[in-house]
C-alpha cells in the first residue's frame, strides 16, 4: 500500500510539474487567459469612463468640437450634433433601465439561493450591462466561485440565474426597451446589435443602436423633407 502511494505521488509530481510550468510560462495558457481577460476588461472600463465623461460634460465637448469647423458650417453641424445627442440620450436611457432590470434579477436570484455578496454581484452585472450581453457574463464569474463551496447544485442554479437574465435581456427586454427610447422597431434594434457585434465585436454592439437611431433621425430631418424626396429627382 505504501509503495503504491509513493508511486502514485511520484507519477503525480512528474506529470503535474510540466503542466504547471506550461501554465505559468509567460507564453502559457494561464498568462494568455489573464492577459486576454485583462485586455477586454480594460477596454470596457475605458469605454465606460469615456461614456460617463461625455454624458456629464457633453455641452462643453460639443462646443469645443464645433470650433473645429468653418463658421458657415457650424449651424448645420450643431443641428446634426443635436440629432446625435437625441439618439445617444435615448440609447443611454434605455441601457440604464435594462441595467437596472438585470442587476435586480441577478441580485434577487442569488439572494434566494443564499449566495454571498448577491447585491454586489447584481450591481456588477447591471453596471457592465451597458455593453450588450457582457454584464451577466462578468457577474457570473464571482457568483460561481462563491457558489462552489456550497455544492454543485448551487453552482448550477447560480449559472441558471445568469442564463435566464441574459436570455430575457438579450431576446426580449433590450429590443423592447431600446425600441421605445430610440424610436426604432424591436427587430431593427436586435439586428443592429447582432450586425454590430459580428463586425466590430463588443464595440460594434455598443455603438450599433445609437448609429442606426441617428441614421433614422437624419433621414427624417434632411431627406424626407427635401425636394428630392417630395418631388423626385
PDB file of C-alpha atoms in Angstrom:
ATOM      1  CA  UNK A   1       0.000   0.000   0.000  1.00  0.00           C
ATOM      2  CA  UNK A   2       2.803   2.383   0.948  1.00  0.00           C
ATOM      3  CA  UNK A   3       4.663   1.558  -2.255  1.00  0.00           C
ATOM      4  CA  UNK A   4       1.532   2.240  -4.307  1.00  0.00           C
ATOM      5  CA  UNK A   5       1.032   5.631  -2.649  1.00  0.00           C
ATOM      6  CA  UNK A   6       4.661   6.569  -3.197  1.00  0.00           C
ATOM      7  CA  UNK A   7       4.478   5.534  -6.861  1.00  0.00           C
ATOM      8  CA  UNK A   8       1.244   7.474  -7.350  1.00  0.00           C
ATOM      9  CA  UNK A   9       2.711  10.560  -5.672  1.00  0.00           C
ATOM     10  CA  UNK A  10       5.853  10.392  -7.795  1.00  0.00           C
ATOM     11  CA  UNK A  11       3.872   9.992 -11.013  1.00  0.00           C
ATOM     12  CA  UNK A  12       1.582  12.841  -9.992  1.00  0.00           C
ATOM     13  CA  UNK A  13       4.566  15.082  -9.389  1.00  0.00           C
ATOM     14  CA  UNK A  14       6.204  14.076 -12.648  1.00  0.00           C
ATOM     15  CA  UNK A  15       3.014  14.830 -14.574  1.00  0.00           C
ATOM     16  CA  UNK A  16       1.954  17.917 -12.637  1.00  0.00           C
ATOM     17  CA  UNK A  17       5.227  19.824 -12.741  1.00  0.00           C
ATOM     18  CA  UNK A  18       5.368  20.090 -16.576  1.00  0.00           C
ATOM     19  CA  UNK A  19       1.709  21.157 -16.642  1.00  0.00           C
ATOM     20  CA  UNK A  20       2.319  23.891 -14.077  1.00  0.00           C
ATOM     21  CA  UNK A  21       5.430  25.010 -15.937  1.00  0.00           C
ATOM     22  CA  UNK A  22       3.431  25.350 -19.151  1.00  0.00           C
ATOM     23  CA  UNK A  23       0.652  27.265 -17.384  1.00  0.00           C
ATOM     24  CA  UNK A  24       2.995  29.579 -15.509  1.00  0.00           C
ATOM     25  CA  UNK A  25       5.216  30.219 -18.509  1.00  0.00           C
ATOM     26  CA  UNK A  26       4.779  33.769 -19.907  1.00  0.00           C
ATOM     27  CA  UNK A  27       3.589  32.160 -23.138  1.00  0.00           C
ATOM     28  CA  UNK A  28       1.419  29.605 -21.331  1.00  0.00           C
ATOM     29  CA  UNK A  29      -2.348  29.202 -21.175  1.00  0.00           C
ATOM     30  CA  UNK A  30      -2.787  30.844 -17.762  1.00  0.00           C
ATOM     31  CA  UNK A  31      -0.911  34.003 -18.623  1.00  0.00           C
ATOM     32  CA  UNK A  32      -2.557  34.195 -22.029  1.00  0.00           C
ATOM     33  CA  UNK A  33      -6.012  33.883 -20.477  1.00  0.00           C
ATOM     34  CA  UNK A  34      -5.246  36.511 -17.812  1.00  0.00           C
ATOM     35  CA  UNK A  35      -3.887  38.936 -20.415  1.00  0.00           C
ATOM     36  CA  UNK A  36      -6.914  38.389 -22.677  1.00  0.00           C
ATOM     37  CA  UNK A  37      -9.430  38.912 -19.858  1.00  0.00           C
ATOM     38  CA  UNK A  38      -7.499  41.937 -18.591  1.00  0.00           C
ATOM     39  CA  UNK A  39      -7.436  43.438 -22.076  1.00  0.00           C
ATOM     40  CA  UNK A  40     -11.184  43.035 -22.539  1.00  0.00           C
ATOM     41  CA  UNK A  41     -11.962  44.440 -19.081  1.00  0.00           C
ATOM     42  CA  UNK A  42      -9.562  47.324 -19.689  1.00  0.00           C
ATOM     43  CA  UNK A  43     -11.343  48.265 -22.889  1.00  0.00           C
ATOM     44  CA  UNK A  44     -14.711  48.009 -21.160  1.00  0.00           C
ATOM     45  CA  UNK A  45     -13.579  50.305 -18.330  1.00  0.00           C
ATOM     46  CA  UNK A  46     -12.191  52.851 -20.808  1.00  0.00           C
ATOM     47  CA  UNK A  47     -15.437  52.819 -22.799  1.00  0.00           C
ATOM     48  CA  UNK A  48     -17.469  53.268 -19.604  1.00  0.00           C
ATOM     49  CA  UNK A  49     -15.285  56.155 -18.402  1.00  0.00           C
ATOM     50  CA  UNK A  50     -15.442  57.907 -21.781  1.00  0.00           C
ATOM     51  CA  UNK A  51     -19.220  57.441 -21.924  1.00  0.00           C
ATOM     52  CA  UNK A  52     -19.700  58.884 -18.435  1.00  0.00           C
ATOM     53  CA  UNK A  53     -17.387  61.820 -19.181  1.00  0.00           C
ATOM     54  CA  UNK A  54     -19.147  62.653 -22.435  1.00  0.00           C
ATOM     55  CA  UNK A  55     -22.569  62.469 -20.772  1.00  0.00           C
ATOM     56  CA  UNK A  56     -21.539  64.697 -17.862  1.00  0.00           C
ATOM     57  CA  UNK A  57     -19.700  67.288 -19.959  1.00  0.00           C
ATOM     58  CA  UNK A  58     -21.466  66.950 -23.288  1.00  0.00           C
ATOM     59  CA  UNK A  59     -22.175  70.674 -23.800  1.00  0.00           C
ATOM     60  CA  UNK A  60     -18.540  71.744 -23.346  1.00  0.00           C
ATOM     61  CA  UNK A  61     -17.226  68.915 -25.522  1.00  0.00           C
ATOM     62  CA  UNK A  62     -19.812  69.845 -28.143  1.00  0.00           C
ATOM     63  CA  UNK A  63     -18.699  73.487 -28.192  1.00  0.00           C
ATOM     64  CA  UNK A  64     -15.028  72.543 -28.412  1.00  0.00           C
ATOM     65  CA  UNK A  65     -15.645  70.239 -31.361  1.00  0.00           C
ATOM     66  CA  UNK A  66     -17.850  72.841 -33.060  1.00  0.00           C
ATOM     67  CA  UNK A  67     -14.918  75.289 -33.251  1.00  0.00           C
ATOM     68  CA  UNK A  68     -13.047  72.829 -35.470  1.00  0.00           C
ATOM     69  CA  UNK A  69     -15.456  73.516 -38.357  1.00  0.00           C
ATOM     70  CA  UNK A  70     -15.623  76.678 -40.514  1.00  0.00           C
ATOM     71  CA  UNK A  71     -18.151  79.235 -39.285  1.00  0.00           C
ATOM     72  CA  UNK A  72     -20.549  78.816 -42.249  1.00  0.00           C
ATOM     73  CA  UNK A  73     -20.807  75.107 -41.472  1.00  0.00           C
ATOM     74  CA  UNK A  74     -21.337  75.455 -37.732  1.00  0.00           C
ATOM     75  CA  UNK A  75     -25.162  75.897 -37.715  1.00  0.00           C
ATOM     76  CA  UNK A  76     -25.615  72.682 -39.720  1.00  0.00           C
ATOM     77  CA  UNK A  77     -23.006  70.848 -37.620  1.00  0.00           C
ATOM     78  CA  UNK A  78     -24.760  71.997 -34.435  1.00  0.00           C
ATOM     79  CA  UNK A  79     -28.077  70.812 -35.842  1.00  0.00           C
ATOM     80  CA  UNK A  80     -26.611  67.388 -36.620  1.00  0.00           C
ATOM     81  CA  UNK A  81     -24.987  67.295 -33.175  1.00  0.00           C
ATOM     82  CA  UNK A  82     -28.396  67.803 -31.574  1.00  0.00           C
ATOM     83  CA  UNK A  83     -29.678  64.809 -33.526  1.00  0.00           C
ATOM     84  CA  UNK A  84     -26.713  62.767 -32.264  1.00  0.00           C
ATOM     85  CA  UNK A  85     -27.451  63.881 -28.705  1.00  0.00           C
ATOM     86  CA  UNK A  86     -31.069  62.766 -29.074  1.00  0.00           C
ATOM     87  CA  UNK A  87     -30.069  59.357 -30.441  1.00  0.00           C
ATOM     88  CA  UNK A  88     -27.358  58.754 -27.837  1.00  0.00           C
ATOM     89  CA  UNK A  89     -29.518  60.064 -24.997  1.00  0.00           C
ATOM     90  CA  UNK A  90     -32.337  57.678 -25.877  1.00  0.00           C
ATOM     91  CA  UNK A  91     -29.911  54.781 -26.047  1.00  0.00           C
ATOM     92  CA  UNK A  92     -28.343  55.636 -22.676  1.00  0.00           C
ATOM     93  CA  UNK A  93     -31.751  55.931 -21.001  1.00  0.00           C
ATOM     94  CA  UNK A  94     -32.736  52.554 -22.377  1.00  0.00           C
ATOM     95  CA  UNK A  95     -29.491  50.932 -21.252  1.00  0.00           C
ATOM     96  CA  UNK A  96     -29.903  52.316 -17.727  1.00  0.00           C
ATOM     97  CA  UNK A  97     -33.374  50.767 -17.497  1.00  0.00           C
ATOM     98  CA  UNK A  98     -32.058  47.448 -18.808  1.00  0.00           C
ATOM     99  CA  UNK A  99     -29.099  47.561 -16.397  1.00  0.00           C
ATOM    100  CA  UNK A 100     -31.497  48.142 -13.501  1.00  0.00           C
ATOM    101  CA  UNK A 101     -33.537  45.102 -14.543  1.00  0.00           C
ATOM    102  CA  UNK A 102     -30.509  42.819 -14.998  1.00  0.00           C
ATOM    103  CA  UNK A 103     -28.936  43.903 -11.706  1.00  0.00           C
ATOM    104  CA  UNK A 104     -32.207  43.444  -9.804  1.00  0.00           C
ATOM    105  CA  UNK A 105     -32.911  39.999 -11.269  1.00  0.00           C
ATOM    106  CA  UNK A 106     -29.372  38.768 -10.605  1.00  0.00           C
ATOM    107  CA  UNK A 107     -29.300  40.162  -7.057  1.00  0.00           C
ATOM    108  CA  UNK A 108     -32.732  38.715  -6.227  1.00  0.00           C
ATOM    109  CA  UNK A 109     -31.956  35.309  -7.727  1.00  0.00           C
ATOM    110  CA  UNK A 110     -28.607  34.972  -5.956  1.00  0.00           C
ATOM    111  CA  UNK A 111     -30.121  36.166  -2.666  1.00  0.00           C
ATOM    112  CA  UNK A 112     -32.796  33.462  -2.849  1.00  0.00           C
ATOM    113  CA  UNK A 113     -30.017  30.904  -3.426  1.00  0.00           C
ATOM    114  CA  UNK A 114     -28.081  32.201  -0.427  1.00  0.00           C
ATOM    115  CA  UNK A 115     -25.024  33.237  -2.481  1.00  0.00           C
ATOM    116  CA  UNK A 116     -22.826  35.716  -0.550  1.00  0.00           C
ATOM    117  CA  UNK A 117     -22.478  39.301  -1.841  1.00  0.00           C
ATOM    118  CA  UNK A 118     -25.552  38.878  -4.060  1.00  0.00           C
ATOM    119  CA  UNK A 119     -26.272  42.622  -4.100  1.00  0.00           C
ATOM    120  CA  UNK A 120     -22.705  43.495  -5.101  1.00  0.00           C
ATOM    121  CA  UNK A 121     -22.698  40.885  -7.875  1.00  0.00           C
ATOM    122  CA  UNK A 122     -26.050  42.173  -9.122  1.00  0.00           C
ATOM    123  CA  UNK A 123     -24.662  45.716  -9.216  1.00  0.00           C
ATOM    124  CA  UNK A 124     -21.617  44.466 -11.142  1.00  0.00           C
ATOM    125  CA  UNK A 125     -23.770  42.617 -13.671  1.00  0.00           C
ATOM    126  CA  UNK A 126     -26.007  45.658 -14.156  1.00  0.00           C
ATOM    127  CA  UNK A 127     -23.153  48.168 -14.402  1.00  0.00           C
ATOM    128  CA  UNK A 128     -21.340  46.220 -17.119  1.00  0.00           C
ATOM    129  CA  UNK A 129     -24.567  45.574 -18.985  1.00  0.00           C
ATOM    130  CA  UNK A 130     -24.076  48.858 -20.862  1.00  0.00           C
ATOM    131  CA  UNK A 131     -22.170  46.620 -23.289  1.00  0.00           C
ATOM    132  CA  UNK A 132     -24.817  44.167 -24.549  1.00  0.00           C
ATOM    133  CA  UNK A 133     -24.608  40.590 -23.210  1.00  0.00           C
ATOM    134  CA  UNK A 134     -21.402  41.285 -21.240  1.00  0.00           C
ATOM    135  CA  UNK A 135     -22.847  42.118 -17.813  1.00  0.00           C
ATOM    136  CA  UNK A 136     -24.243  38.673 -16.964  1.00  0.00           C
ATOM    137  CA  UNK A 137     -21.018  37.012 -18.132  1.00  0.00           C
ATOM    138  CA  UNK A 138     -18.802  39.207 -15.925  1.00  0.00           C
ATOM    139  CA  UNK A 139     -21.129  38.843 -12.944  1.00  0.00           C
ATOM    140  CA  UNK A 140     -21.342  35.067 -13.334  1.00  0.00           C
ATOM    141  CA  UNK A 141     -17.644  34.510 -12.579  1.00  0.00           C
ATOM    142  CA  UNK A 142     -17.631  35.676  -8.916  1.00  0.00           C
ATOM    143  CA  UNK A 143     -21.082  34.155  -8.351  1.00  0.00           C
ATOM    144  CA  UNK A 144     -19.895  30.716  -9.475  1.00  0.00           C
ATOM    145  CA  UNK A 145     -16.710  30.972  -7.412  1.00  0.00           C
ATOM    146  CA  UNK A 146     -18.720  31.845  -4.296  1.00  0.00           C
ATOM    147  CA  UNK A 147     -21.206  29.038  -5.000  1.00  0.00           C
ATOM    148  CA  UNK A 148     -18.577  26.290  -5.380  1.00  0.00           C
ATOM    149  CA  UNK A 149     -18.135  25.710  -1.613  1.00  0.00           C
ATOM    150  CA  UNK A 150     -21.933  25.398  -1.333  1.00  0.00           C
ATOM    151  CA  UNK A 151     -22.114  22.418  -3.684  1.00  0.00           C
ATOM    152  CA  UNK A 152     -22.667  21.597  -7.331  1.00  0.00           C
ATOM    153  CA  UNK A 153     -26.415  22.241  -7.104  1.00  0.00           C
ATOM    154  CA  UNK A 154     -25.858  25.858  -6.056  1.00  0.00           C
ATOM    155  CA  UNK A 155     -23.358  26.344  -8.865  1.00  0.00           C
ATOM    156  CA  UNK A 156     -25.850  25.086 -11.451  1.00  0.00           C
ATOM    157  CA  UNK A 157     -28.655  27.249 -10.061  1.00  0.00           C
ATOM    158  CA  UNK A 158     -26.382  30.323  -9.939  1.00  0.00           C
ATOM    159  CA  UNK A 159     -25.474  29.799 -13.592  1.00  0.00           C
ATOM    160  CA  UNK A 160     -29.187  29.368 -14.360  1.00  0.00           C
ATOM    161  CA  UNK A 161     -29.916  32.800 -12.835  1.00  0.00           C
ATOM    162  CA  UNK A 162     -27.473  34.440 -15.223  1.00  0.00           C
ATOM    163  CA  UNK A 163     -28.676  32.425 -18.210  1.00  0.00           C
ATOM    164  CA  UNK A 164     -32.259  33.485 -17.546  1.00  0.00           C
ATOM    165  CA  UNK A 165     -31.270  37.138 -17.064  1.00  0.00           C
ATOM    166  CA  UNK A 166     -29.152  37.053 -20.228  1.00  0.00           C
ATOM    167  CA  UNK A 167     -31.855  35.417 -22.355  1.00  0.00           C
ATOM    168  CA  UNK A 168     -34.628  37.733 -21.167  1.00  0.00           C
ATOM    169  CA  UNK A 169     -32.412  40.802 -21.587  1.00  0.00           C
ATOM    170  CA  UNK A 170     -30.986  39.888 -24.983  1.00  0.00           C
ATOM    171  CA  UNK A 171     -34.031  38.351 -26.655  1.00  0.00           C
ATOM    172  CA  UNK A 172     -36.886  40.406 -25.216  1.00  0.00           C
ATOM    173  CA  UNK A 173     -36.033  43.326 -22.922  1.00  0.00           C
ATOM    174  CA  UNK A 174     -33.298  45.096 -24.945  1.00  0.00           C
ATOM    175  CA  UNK A 175     -35.264  45.179 -28.222  1.00  0.00           C
ATOM    176  CA  UNK A 176     -38.467  46.316 -26.470  1.00  0.00           C
ATOM    177  CA  UNK A 177     -36.922  48.998 -24.227  1.00  0.00           C
ATOM    178  CA  UNK A 178     -34.484  50.394 -26.782  1.00  0.00           C
ATOM    179  CA  UNK A 179     -37.233  50.486 -29.412  1.00  0.00           C
ATOM    180  CA  UNK A 180     -39.156  52.840 -27.109  1.00  0.00           C
ATOM    181  CA  UNK A 181     -36.239  55.062 -26.092  1.00  0.00           C
ATOM    182  CA  UNK A 182     -34.695  55.303 -29.588  1.00  0.00           C
ATOM    183  CA  UNK A 183     -37.920  55.137 -31.659  1.00  0.00           C
ATOM    184  CA  UNK A 184     -36.731  52.071 -33.562  1.00  0.00           C
ATOM    185  CA  UNK A 185     -38.580  48.829 -34.277  1.00  0.00           C
ATOM    186  CA  UNK A 186     -37.574  45.969 -31.916  1.00  0.00           C
ATOM    187  CA  UNK A 187     -36.428  43.877 -34.890  1.00  0.00           C
ATOM    188  CA  UNK A 188     -34.248  46.775 -36.061  1.00  0.00           C
ATOM    189  CA  UNK A 189     -32.680  47.033 -32.596  1.00  0.00           C
ATOM    190  CA  UNK A 190     -31.955  43.306 -32.449  1.00  0.00           C
ATOM    191  CA  UNK A 191     -30.496  43.199 -35.961  1.00  0.00           C
ATOM    192  CA  UNK A 192     -28.376  46.289 -35.253  1.00  0.00           C
ATOM    193  CA  UNK A 193     -26.825  44.687 -32.173  1.00  0.00           C
ATOM    194  CA  UNK A 194     -26.188  41.373 -33.953  1.00  0.00           C
ATOM    195  CA  UNK A 195     -24.623  43.012 -37.023  1.00  0.00           C
ATOM    196  CA  UNK A 196     -22.557  45.419 -34.933  1.00  0.00           C
ATOM    197  CA  UNK A 197     -21.266  42.594 -32.745  1.00  0.00           C
ATOM    198  CA  UNK A 198     -20.368  40.448 -35.766  1.00  0.00           C
ATOM    199  CA  UNK A 199     -18.454  43.299 -37.438  1.00  0.00           C
ATOM    200  CA  UNK A 200     -16.714  45.057 -34.517  1.00  0.00           C
ATOM    201  CA  UNK A 201     -17.303  42.805 -31.517  1.00  0.00           C
ATOM    202  CA  UNK A 202     -18.283  44.436 -28.211  1.00  0.00           C
ATOM    203  CA  UNK A 203     -17.582  47.931 -29.565  1.00  0.00           C
ATOM    204  CA  UNK A 204     -19.866  47.279 -32.526  1.00  0.00           C
ATOM    205  CA  UNK A 205     -22.662  46.017 -30.286  1.00  0.00           C
ATOM    206  CA  UNK A 206     -22.268  49.170 -28.177  1.00  0.00           C
ATOM    207  CA  UNK A 207     -22.474  51.741 -30.984  1.00  0.00           C
ATOM    208  CA  UNK A 208     -24.803  49.949 -33.411  1.00  0.00           C
ATOM    209  CA  UNK A 209     -28.152  51.056 -31.963  1.00  0.00           C
ATOM    210  CA  UNK A 210     -27.314  54.766 -31.466  1.00  0.00           C
ATOM    211  CA  UNK A 211     -25.815  54.874 -35.001  1.00  0.00           C
ATOM    212  CA  UNK A 212     -28.964  53.381 -36.527  1.00  0.00           C
ATOM    213  CA  UNK A 213     -31.129  55.744 -34.437  1.00  0.00           C
ATOM    214  CA  UNK A 214     -29.017  58.685 -35.628  1.00  0.00           C
ATOM    215  CA  UNK A 215     -29.361  57.493 -39.218  1.00  0.00           C
ATOM    216  CA  UNK A 216     -33.148  57.389 -38.878  1.00  0.00           C
ATOM    217  CA  UNK A 217     -33.262  60.904 -37.381  1.00  0.00           C
ATOM    218  CA  UNK A 218     -31.015  62.195 -40.168  1.00  0.00           C
ATOM    219  CA  UNK A 219     -33.264  60.659 -42.830  1.00  0.00           C
ATOM    220  CA  UNK A 220     -36.342  62.263 -41.274  1.00  0.00           C
ATOM    221  CA  UNK A 221     -34.618  65.631 -40.848  1.00  0.00           C
ATOM    222  CA  UNK A 222     -32.787  66.010 -44.171  1.00  0.00           C
ATOM    223  CA  UNK A 223     -34.053  63.506 -46.714  1.00  0.00           C
ATOM    224  CA  UNK A 224     -37.789  63.104 -46.119  1.00  0.00           C
ATOM    225  CA  UNK A 225     -38.211  66.887 -46.024  1.00  0.00           C
ATOM    226  CA  UNK A 226     -36.070  67.518 -49.128  1.00  0.00           C
ATOM    227  CA  UNK A 227     -37.338  68.256 -52.627  1.00  0.00           C
ATOM    228  CA  UNK A 228     -35.584  65.159 -53.918  1.00  0.00           C
ATOM    229  CA  UNK A 229     -37.886  63.017 -51.752  1.00  0.00           C
ATOM    230  CA  UNK A 230     -41.098  65.043 -52.102  1.00  0.00           C
ATOM    231  CA  UNK A 231     -40.798  65.999 -55.804  1.00  0.00           C
ATOM    232  CA  UNK A 232     -38.366  63.456 -57.188  1.00  0.00           C
ATOM    233  CA  UNK A 233     -35.011  63.975 -58.935  1.00  0.00           C
TER     234      UNK A 233
END
